[in-house]
């Protein structure tokens, strides 16, 4: 059973709350970012992210489930065609809430909720090296590398071709170098902190 | 109906009201090096509109 939301309904009645959340989600997907009160933003975040998760699956059943909430078919199409594929690399955390100054009229705490536009760090790194990380595809890589090595050995026997062998070595060494650099950077940060203290 | 038995003295009234004080808002310097204006913590800067290096709102 899902955990019930604590506190009173938005707007007063359950029906009013459903309508408000649906309208907030529709506005968020239309504009990409909306300014609203902090309480509404906090309630909207899980609601909107579940809709995006459904859109990422992209089949007819999920489209009908989303149409229960968002009545505008143009917005639903945008959700499936643009917003879903945009978050293909991201597993959750599709929206970001940033607090802003309280509203002038009633001093209500306000916030900006927006769809995250940046790519994830892992996605950018993978694009830079044009491969997936070793830990994700370790099993596949192991099986393919073995076959490659055998092929290379056969070729070496026939010809004195060093190029394929060196290429495979570089490919295997690159991830190891990246792993070494990260702890060094952390050590430096620690040293800086010690100096400050 | 319940009613007060004694008049509330001026002293007691003023003692009660003296406890109702304001507290200064906690402000920190904006993390944007070009701005450095004081702002409430965990809030997008009202002067430059940035939060955590991102432009979140347009400054008024």
PDB file of C-alpha atoms in Angstrom:
ATOM      1  CA  UNK A   1       0.000   0.000   0.000  1.00  0.00           C
ATOM      2  CA  UNK A   2       1.402   3.428  -0.885  1.00  0.00           C
ATOM      3  CA  UNK A   3       2.114   5.688   2.064  1.00  0.00           C
ATOM      4  CA  UNK A   4      -0.700   8.233   2.400  1.00  0.00           C
ATOM      5  CA  UNK A   5       0.372  11.842   2.121  1.00  0.00           C
ATOM      6  CA  UNK A   6       0.610  13.515   5.469  1.00  0.00           C
ATOM      7  CA  UNK A   7      -1.277  16.675   6.240  1.00  0.00           C
ATOM      8  CA  UNK A   8      -4.422  18.212   4.793  1.00  0.00           C
ATOM      9  CA  UNK A   9      -5.485  17.951   1.143  1.00  0.00           C
ATOM     10  CA  UNK A  10      -4.413  20.620  -1.291  1.00  0.00           C
ATOM     11  CA  UNK A  11      -7.455  22.801  -1.870  1.00  0.00           C
ATOM     12  CA  UNK A  12      -9.638  21.161   0.741  1.00  0.00           C
ATOM     13  CA  UNK A  13     -11.277  18.106  -0.829  1.00  0.00           C
ATOM     14  CA  UNK A  14      -9.792  14.991  -2.463  1.00  0.00           C
ATOM     15  CA  UNK A  15     -11.332  15.893  -5.822  1.00  0.00           C
ATOM     16  CA  UNK A  16      -9.924  19.404  -5.658  1.00  0.00           C
ATOM     17  CA  UNK A  17      -6.499  17.996  -4.805  1.00  0.00           C
ATOM     18  CA  UNK A  18      -6.597  15.602  -7.777  1.00  0.00           C
ATOM     19  CA  UNK A  19      -7.522  18.448 -10.089  1.00  0.00           C
ATOM     20  CA  UNK A  20      -4.817  20.729  -8.712  1.00  0.00           C
ATOM     21  CA  UNK A  21      -2.110  18.069  -9.077  1.00  0.00           C
ATOM     22  CA  UNK A  22      -3.260  17.247 -12.606  1.00  0.00           C
ATOM     23  CA  UNK A  23      -3.259  20.915 -13.592  1.00  0.00           C
ATOM     24  CA  UNK A  24       0.160  21.483 -12.000  1.00  0.00           C
ATOM     25  CA  UNK A  25       1.584  18.458 -13.853  1.00  0.00           C
ATOM     26  CA  UNK A  26       0.066  19.655 -17.138  1.00  0.00           C
ATOM     27  CA  UNK A  27       1.586  23.115 -16.658  1.00  0.00           C
ATOM     28  CA  UNK A  28       4.957  21.629 -15.760  1.00  0.00           C
ATOM     29  CA  UNK A  29       5.062  19.485 -18.912  1.00  0.00           C
ATOM     30  CA  UNK A  30       3.833  22.384 -21.060  1.00  0.00           C
ATOM     31  CA  UNK A  31       6.340  24.957 -19.873  1.00  0.00           C
ATOM     32  CA  UNK A  32       9.204  22.865 -18.495  1.00  0.00           C
ATOM     33  CA  UNK A  33       9.392  24.993 -15.360  1.00  0.00           C
ATOM     34  CA  UNK A  34       6.740  26.540 -13.142  1.00  0.00           C
ATOM     35  CA  UNK A  35       6.815  28.772 -10.097  1.00  0.00           C
ATOM     36  CA  UNK A  36       4.450  27.639  -7.359  1.00  0.00           C
ATOM     37  CA  UNK A  37       4.304  27.370  -3.601  1.00  0.00           C
ATOM     38  CA  UNK A  38       6.796  25.109  -1.908  1.00  0.00           C
ATOM     39  CA  UNK A  39       4.073  22.793  -0.565  1.00  0.00           C
ATOM     40  CA  UNK A  40       2.545  22.286  -4.015  1.00  0.00           C
ATOM     41  CA  UNK A  41       5.978  21.769  -5.573  1.00  0.00           C
ATOM     42  CA  UNK A  42       6.832  19.108  -3.020  1.00  0.00           C
ATOM     43  CA  UNK A  43       3.552  17.290  -3.680  1.00  0.00           C
ATOM     44  CA  UNK A  44       3.928  17.619  -7.440  1.00  0.00           C
ATOM     45  CA  UNK A  45       7.446  16.167  -7.655  1.00  0.00           C
ATOM     46  CA  UNK A  46       6.644  12.448  -7.052  1.00  0.00           C
ATOM     47  CA  UNK A  47       3.389  12.806  -8.991  1.00  0.00           C
ATOM     48  CA  UNK A  48       5.074  14.222 -12.101  1.00  0.00           C
ATOM     49  CA  UNK A  49       8.026  11.844 -11.937  1.00  0.00           C
ATOM     50  CA  UNK A  50       5.714   8.825 -11.928  1.00  0.00           C
ATOM     51  CA  UNK A  51       4.040  10.201 -15.058  1.00  0.00           C
ATOM     52  CA  UNK A  52       7.460  10.603 -16.734  1.00  0.00           C
ATOM     53  CA  UNK A  53       8.377   7.047 -15.764  1.00  0.00           C
ATOM     54  CA  UNK A  54       5.184   5.872 -17.481  1.00  0.00           C
ATOM     55  CA  UNK A  55       6.016   7.978 -20.539  1.00  0.00           C
ATOM     56  CA  UNK A  56       9.474   6.410 -20.749  1.00  0.00           C
ATOM     57  CA  UNK A  57       7.925   2.956 -21.174  1.00  0.00           C
ATOM     58  CA  UNK A  58       5.950   4.396 -24.051  1.00  0.00           C
ATOM     59  CA  UNK A  59       3.309   1.733 -24.741  1.00  0.00           C
ATOM     60  CA  UNK A  60      -0.430   2.129 -25.235  1.00  0.00           C
ATOM     61  CA  UNK A  61      -1.376   1.046 -21.724  1.00  0.00           C
ATOM     62  CA  UNK A  62       0.836   3.698 -20.130  1.00  0.00           C
ATOM     63  CA  UNK A  63      -0.470   6.300 -22.564  1.00  0.00           C
ATOM     64  CA  UNK A  64      -4.012   5.534 -21.404  1.00  0.00           C
ATOM     65  CA  UNK A  65      -2.926   5.674 -17.757  1.00  0.00           C
ATOM     66  CA  UNK A  66      -1.439   9.142 -18.337  1.00  0.00           C
ATOM     67  CA  UNK A  67      -4.535  10.272 -20.245  1.00  0.00           C
ATOM     68  CA  UNK A  68      -6.494   9.624 -17.035  1.00  0.00           C
ATOM     69  CA  UNK A  69      -4.525  12.478 -15.450  1.00  0.00           C
ATOM     70  CA  UNK A  70      -3.586  14.804 -18.307  1.00  0.00           C
ATOM     71  CA  UNK A  71      -6.578  15.444 -20.514  1.00  0.00           C
ATOM     72  CA  UNK A  72      -4.724  17.488 -23.144  1.00  0.00           C
ATOM     73  CA  UNK A  73      -3.593  15.050 -25.870  1.00  0.00           C
ATOM     74  CA  UNK A  74      -1.021  17.531 -27.206  1.00  0.00           C
ATOM     75  CA  UNK A  75       0.732  17.547 -23.846  1.00  0.00           C
ATOM     76  CA  UNK A  76       0.595  13.753 -23.653  1.00  0.00           C
ATOM     77  CA  UNK A  77       2.137  13.536 -27.113  1.00  0.00           C
ATOM     78  CA  UNK A  78       4.910  15.936 -26.070  1.00  0.00           C
ATOM     79  CA  UNK A  79       5.460  13.848 -22.940  1.00  0.00           C
ATOM     80  CA  UNK A  80       5.921  10.668 -24.979  1.00  0.00           C
ATOM     81  CA  UNK A  81       7.780  12.184 -27.936  1.00  0.00           C
ATOM     82  CA  UNK A  82      10.122  14.673 -26.233  1.00  0.00           C
ATOM     83  CA  UNK A  83      10.211  14.462 -22.449  1.00  0.00           C
ATOM     84  CA  UNK A  84      10.357  10.658 -22.143  1.00  0.00           C
ATOM     85  CA  UNK A  85      13.311  10.141 -24.554  1.00  0.00           C
ATOM     86  CA  UNK A  86      15.090  13.153 -23.005  1.00  0.00           C
ATOM     87  CA  UNK A  87      15.304  11.222 -19.714  1.00  0.00           C
ATOM     88  CA  UNK A  88      16.376   7.906 -21.276  1.00  0.00           C
ATOM     89  CA  UNK A  89      19.756   8.026 -19.497  1.00  0.00           C
ATOM     90  CA  UNK A  90      18.340   9.196 -16.171  1.00  0.00           C
ATOM     91  CA  UNK A  91      16.847   6.702 -13.729  1.00  0.00           C
ATOM     92  CA  UNK A  92      14.617   8.915 -11.604  1.00  0.00           C
ATOM     93  CA  UNK A  93      15.112  12.447 -10.327  1.00  0.00           C
ATOM     94  CA  UNK A  94      13.572  14.056 -13.404  1.00  0.00           C
ATOM     95  CA  UNK A  95      12.536  17.271 -11.672  1.00  0.00           C
ATOM     96  CA  UNK A  96      14.357  19.820  -9.538  1.00  0.00           C
ATOM     97  CA  UNK A  97      12.866  22.098  -6.871  1.00  0.00           C
ATOM     98  CA  UNK A  98      14.668  25.345  -6.029  1.00  0.00           C
ATOM     99  CA  UNK A  99      13.315  27.560  -3.279  1.00  0.00           C
ATOM    100  CA  UNK A 100      12.844  31.235  -4.009  1.00  0.00           C
ATOM    101  CA  UNK A 101      11.870  34.269  -1.945  1.00  0.00           C
ATOM    102  CA  UNK A 102       8.425  34.217  -0.272  1.00  0.00           C
ATOM    103  CA  UNK A 103       5.461  35.647  -2.186  1.00  0.00           C
ATOM    104  CA  UNK A 104       4.781  39.343  -1.652  1.00  0.00           C
ATOM    105  CA  UNK A 105       1.053  39.176  -0.923  1.00  0.00           C
ATOM    106  CA  UNK A 106       0.848  36.459   1.725  1.00  0.00           C
ATOM    107  CA  UNK A 107       4.518  35.617   2.445  1.00  0.00           C
ATOM    108  CA  UNK A 108       3.946  32.044   1.236  1.00  0.00           C
ATOM    109  CA  UNK A 109       7.216  30.145   0.667  1.00  0.00           C
ATOM    110  CA  UNK A 110       7.647  29.814  -3.092  1.00  0.00           C
ATOM    111  CA  UNK A 111       9.699  27.448  -5.226  1.00  0.00           C
ATOM    112  CA  UNK A 112      10.578  26.820  -8.872  1.00  0.00           C
ATOM    113  CA  UNK A 113      10.024  23.232 -10.042  1.00  0.00           C
ATOM    114  CA  UNK A 114      11.580  22.349 -13.398  1.00  0.00           C
ATOM    115  CA  UNK A 115      12.412  19.394 -15.594  1.00  0.00           C
ATOM    116  CA  UNK A 116      16.131  18.662 -15.312  1.00  0.00           C
ATOM    117  CA  UNK A 117      17.770  19.617 -18.606  1.00  0.00           C
ATOM    118  CA  UNK A 118      21.336  18.524 -17.905  1.00  0.00           C
ATOM    119  CA  UNK A 119      22.578  15.079 -18.840  1.00  0.00           C
ATOM    120  CA  UNK A 120      23.812  12.807 -16.054  1.00  0.00           C
ATOM    121  CA  UNK A 121      27.559  12.722 -15.348  1.00  0.00           C
ATOM    122  CA  UNK A 122      27.795   9.057 -16.290  1.00  0.00           C
ATOM    123  CA  UNK A 123      25.950   9.680 -19.568  1.00  0.00           C
ATOM    124  CA  UNK A 124      28.346  12.495 -20.526  1.00  0.00           C
ATOM    125  CA  UNK A 125      31.387  10.388 -19.667  1.00  0.00           C
ATOM    126  CA  UNK A 126      30.040   7.486 -21.690  1.00  0.00           C
ATOM    127  CA  UNK A 127      29.453   9.752 -24.671  1.00  0.00           C
ATOM    128  CA  UNK A 128      33.002  11.126 -24.330  1.00  0.00           C
ATOM    129  CA  UNK A 129      34.592   7.684 -24.385  1.00  0.00           C
ATOM    130  CA  UNK A 130      31.904   6.307 -26.707  1.00  0.00           C
ATOM    131  CA  UNK A 131      31.513   3.133 -24.633  1.00  0.00           C
ATOM    132  CA  UNK A 132      29.506   1.920 -21.678  1.00  0.00           C
ATOM    133  CA  UNK A 133      31.263   1.628 -18.349  1.00  0.00           C
ATOM    134  CA  UNK A 134      33.031  -1.640 -17.645  1.00  0.00           C
ATOM    135  CA  UNK A 135      30.962  -2.538 -14.567  1.00  0.00           C
ATOM    136  CA  UNK A 136      27.696  -2.312 -16.534  1.00  0.00           C
ATOM    137  CA  UNK A 137      28.758  -4.638 -19.308  1.00  0.00           C
ATOM    138  CA  UNK A 138      31.476  -6.621 -17.589  1.00  0.00           C
ATOM    139  CA  UNK A 139      29.969  -9.974 -18.509  1.00  0.00           C
ATOM    140  CA  UNK A 140      29.466  -9.083 -22.162  1.00  0.00           C
ATOM    141  CA  UNK A 141      32.880  -7.449 -22.489  1.00  0.00           C
ATOM    142  CA  UNK A 142      34.640 -10.445 -20.969  1.00  0.00           C
ATOM    143  CA  UNK A 143      33.130 -12.854 -23.458  1.00  0.00           C
ATOM    144  CA  UNK A 144      33.807 -10.565 -26.453  1.00  0.00           C
ATOM    145  CA  UNK A 145      37.374  -9.764 -25.360  1.00  0.00           C
ATOM    146  CA  UNK A 146      38.294 -13.415 -25.175  1.00  0.00           C
ATOM    147  CA  UNK A 147      37.193 -13.952 -28.740  1.00  0.00           C
ATOM    148  CA  UNK A 148      39.072 -10.807 -29.828  1.00  0.00           C
ATOM    149  CA  UNK A 149      42.279 -11.971 -28.147  1.00  0.00           C
ATOM    150  CA  UNK A 150      42.031 -15.318 -29.877  1.00  0.00           C
ATOM    151  CA  UNK A 151      41.517 -13.603 -33.211  1.00  0.00           C
ATOM    152  CA  UNK A 152      44.483 -11.299 -32.556  1.00  0.00           C
ATOM    153  CA  UNK A 153      46.693 -14.250 -31.641  1.00  0.00           C
ATOM    154  CA  UNK A 154      45.719 -15.994 -34.856  1.00  0.00           C
ATOM    155  CA  UNK A 155      46.515 -12.858 -36.838  1.00  0.00           C
ATOM    156  CA  UNK A 156      49.881 -12.434 -35.083  1.00  0.00           C
ATOM    157  CA  UNK A 157      50.774 -15.944 -36.033  1.00  0.00           C
ATOM    158  CA  UNK A 158      50.042 -15.163 -39.673  1.00  0.00           C
ATOM    159  CA  UNK A 159      51.391 -11.611 -39.801  1.00  0.00           C
ATOM    160  CA  UNK A 160      53.491  -9.396 -37.492  1.00  0.00           C
ATOM    161  CA  UNK A 161      50.552  -7.050 -36.814  1.00  0.00           C
ATOM    162  CA  UNK A 162      51.098  -5.167 -33.534  1.00  0.00           C
ATOM    163  CA  UNK A 163      48.336  -2.617 -34.026  1.00  0.00           C
ATOM    164  CA  UNK A 164      45.308  -4.677 -32.888  1.00  0.00           C
ATOM    165  CA  UNK A 165      47.086  -5.862 -29.761  1.00  0.00           C
ATOM    166  CA  UNK A 166      48.095  -2.342 -28.664  1.00  0.00           C
ATOM    167  CA  UNK A 167      44.572  -1.090 -29.367  1.00  0.00           C
ATOM    168  CA  UNK A 168      43.051  -3.687 -27.077  1.00  0.00           C
ATOM    169  CA  UNK A 169      45.587  -2.845 -24.344  1.00  0.00           C
ATOM    170  CA  UNK A 170      44.662   0.842 -24.466  1.00  0.00           C
ATOM    171  CA  UNK A 171      40.995   0.009 -24.302  1.00  0.00           C
ATOM    172  CA  UNK A 172      41.469  -2.067 -21.157  1.00  0.00           C
ATOM    173  CA  UNK A 173      43.762   0.436 -19.440  1.00  0.00           C
ATOM    174  CA  UNK A 174      41.569   3.522 -19.863  1.00  0.00           C
ATOM    175  CA  UNK A 175      38.935   2.677 -17.228  1.00  0.00           C
ATOM    176  CA  UNK A 176      41.659   1.735 -14.732  1.00  0.00           C
ATOM    177  CA  UNK A 177      43.278   5.175 -15.103  1.00  0.00           C
ATOM    178  CA  UNK A 178      39.966   6.909 -14.499  1.00  0.00           C
ATOM    179  CA  UNK A 179      39.468   4.860 -11.342  1.00  0.00           C
ATOM    180  CA  UNK A 180      42.937   5.835 -10.052  1.00  0.00           C
ATOM    181  CA  UNK A 181      42.415   9.539 -10.625  1.00  0.00           C
ATOM    182  CA  UNK A 182      39.235   9.818  -8.564  1.00  0.00           C
ATOM    183  CA  UNK A 183      40.744   8.809  -5.171  1.00  0.00           C
ATOM    184  CA  UNK A 184      43.710  11.136  -5.761  1.00  0.00           C
ATOM    185  CA  UNK A 185      41.369  14.077  -6.243  1.00  0.00           C
ATOM    186  CA  UNK A 186      39.579  13.192  -3.008  1.00  0.00           C
ATOM    187  CA  UNK A 187      42.906  13.042  -1.164  1.00  0.00           C
ATOM    188  CA  UNK A 188      43.749  16.523  -2.384  1.00  0.00           C
ATOM    189  CA  UNK A 189      40.398  17.828  -1.155  1.00  0.00           C
ATOM    190  CA  UNK A 190      41.008  16.296   2.248  1.00  0.00           C
ATOM    191  CA  UNK A 191      44.423  17.943   2.444  1.00  0.00           C
ATOM    192  CA  UNK A 192      42.906  21.306   1.559  1.00  0.00           C
ATOM    193  CA  UNK A 193      40.350  20.912   4.316  1.00  0.00           C
ATOM    194  CA  UNK A 194      43.075  20.088   6.820  1.00  0.00           C
ATOM    195  CA  UNK A 195      45.018  23.167   5.777  1.00  0.00           C
ATOM    196  CA  UNK A 196      41.977  25.368   6.309  1.00  0.00           C
ATOM    197  CA  UNK A 197      41.265  23.931   9.716  1.00  0.00           C
TER     198      UNK A 197
ATOM    199  CA  UNK B   1     -19.857  32.852  32.065  1.00  0.00           C
ATOM    200  CA  UNK B   2     -16.285  32.949  33.334  1.00  0.00           C
ATOM    201  CA  UNK B   3     -14.946  36.452  33.814  1.00  0.00           C
ATOM    202  CA  UNK B   4     -11.596  37.791  35.117  1.00  0.00           C
ATOM    203  CA  UNK B   5     -11.685  38.393  38.864  1.00  0.00           C
ATOM    204  CA  UNK B   6      -8.967  41.078  38.882  1.00  0.00           C
ATOM    205  CA  UNK B   7      -7.906  43.854  36.580  1.00  0.00           C
ATOM    206  CA  UNK B   8      -4.782  42.954  34.592  1.00  0.00           C
ATOM    207  CA  UNK B   9      -2.114  45.416  35.779  1.00  0.00           C
ATOM    208  CA  UNK B  10      -0.214  47.587  33.350  1.00  0.00           C
ATOM    209  CA  UNK B  11       2.970  45.887  34.558  1.00  0.00           C
ATOM    210  CA  UNK B  12       1.688  42.385  33.844  1.00  0.00           C
ATOM    211  CA  UNK B  13       0.430  43.414  30.401  1.00  0.00           C
ATOM    212  CA  UNK B  14       3.750  44.982  29.501  1.00  0.00           C
ATOM    213  CA  UNK B  15       5.727  42.044  30.887  1.00  0.00           C
ATOM    214  CA  UNK B  16       3.741  39.687  28.646  1.00  0.00           C
ATOM    215  CA  UNK B  17       4.149  41.869  25.593  1.00  0.00           C
ATOM    216  CA  UNK B  18       7.883  42.304  26.231  1.00  0.00           C
ATOM    217  CA  UNK B  19       8.388  38.620  25.398  1.00  0.00           C
ATOM    218  CA  UNK B  20       7.072  39.047  21.858  1.00  0.00           C
ATOM    219  CA  UNK B  21      10.297  39.762  19.947  1.00  0.00           C
ATOM    220  CA  UNK B  22      11.497  39.563  16.409  1.00  0.00           C
ATOM    221  CA  UNK B  23      14.524  37.552  15.364  1.00  0.00           C
ATOM    222  CA  UNK B  24      16.912  38.674  12.652  1.00  0.00           C
ATOM    223  CA  UNK B  25      16.655  36.666   9.412  1.00  0.00           C
ATOM    224  CA  UNK B  26      19.662  34.410   8.948  1.00  0.00           C
ATOM    225  CA  UNK B  27      21.467  35.604   5.835  1.00  0.00           C
ATOM    226  CA  UNK B  28      24.506  34.216   4.054  1.00  0.00           C
ATOM    227  CA  UNK B  29      26.599  35.628   1.221  1.00  0.00           C
ATOM    228  CA  UNK B  30      25.590  34.470  -2.267  1.00  0.00           C
ATOM    229  CA  UNK B  31      27.872  31.711  -3.534  1.00  0.00           C
ATOM    230  CA  UNK B  32      28.130  33.465  -6.904  1.00  0.00           C
ATOM    231  CA  UNK B  33      31.560  35.152  -6.815  1.00  0.00           C
ATOM    232  CA  UNK B  34      30.355  38.063  -8.914  1.00  0.00           C
ATOM    233  CA  UNK B  35      27.376  38.721  -6.600  1.00  0.00           C
ATOM    234  CA  UNK B  36      28.160  38.018  -2.916  1.00  0.00           C
ATOM    235  CA  UNK B  37      24.934  39.720  -1.829  1.00  0.00           C
ATOM    236  CA  UNK B  38      23.392  38.569   1.467  1.00  0.00           C
ATOM    237  CA  UNK B  39      20.472  36.166   0.923  1.00  0.00           C
ATOM    238  CA  UNK B  40      18.490  33.601   2.941  1.00  0.00           C
ATOM    239  CA  UNK B  41      20.119  30.193   3.031  1.00  0.00           C
ATOM    240  CA  UNK B  42      18.936  27.432   0.607  1.00  0.00           C
ATOM    241  CA  UNK B  43      17.120  30.003  -1.532  1.00  0.00           C
ATOM    242  CA  UNK B  44      17.855  31.243  -5.050  1.00  0.00           C
ATOM    243  CA  UNK B  45      19.669  34.581  -4.803  1.00  0.00           C
ATOM    244  CA  UNK B  46      17.199  37.465  -5.294  1.00  0.00           C
ATOM    245  CA  UNK B  47      20.000  39.737  -6.532  1.00  0.00           C
ATOM    246  CA  UNK B  48      21.571  37.583  -9.254  1.00  0.00           C
ATOM    247  CA  UNK B  49      18.965  34.795  -9.572  1.00  0.00           C
ATOM    248  CA  UNK B  50      21.491  31.975  -9.315  1.00  0.00           C
ATOM    249  CA  UNK B  51      21.418  28.911  -7.080  1.00  0.00           C
ATOM    250  CA  UNK B  52      24.247  26.374  -6.966  1.00  0.00           C
ATOM    251  CA  UNK B  53      25.770  27.855 -10.142  1.00  0.00           C
ATOM    252  CA  UNK B  54      22.508  27.651 -12.144  1.00  0.00           C
ATOM    253  CA  UNK B  55      20.368  30.572 -13.275  1.00  0.00           C
ATOM    254  CA  UNK B  56      17.038  29.760 -11.605  1.00  0.00           C
ATOM    255  CA  UNK B  57      15.052  33.016 -11.628  1.00  0.00           C
ATOM    256  CA  UNK B  58      15.414  36.356 -13.347  1.00  0.00           C
ATOM    257  CA  UNK B  59      16.531  38.997 -10.829  1.00  0.00           C
ATOM    258  CA  UNK B  60      13.941  41.713 -10.277  1.00  0.00           C
TER     259      UNK B  60
END
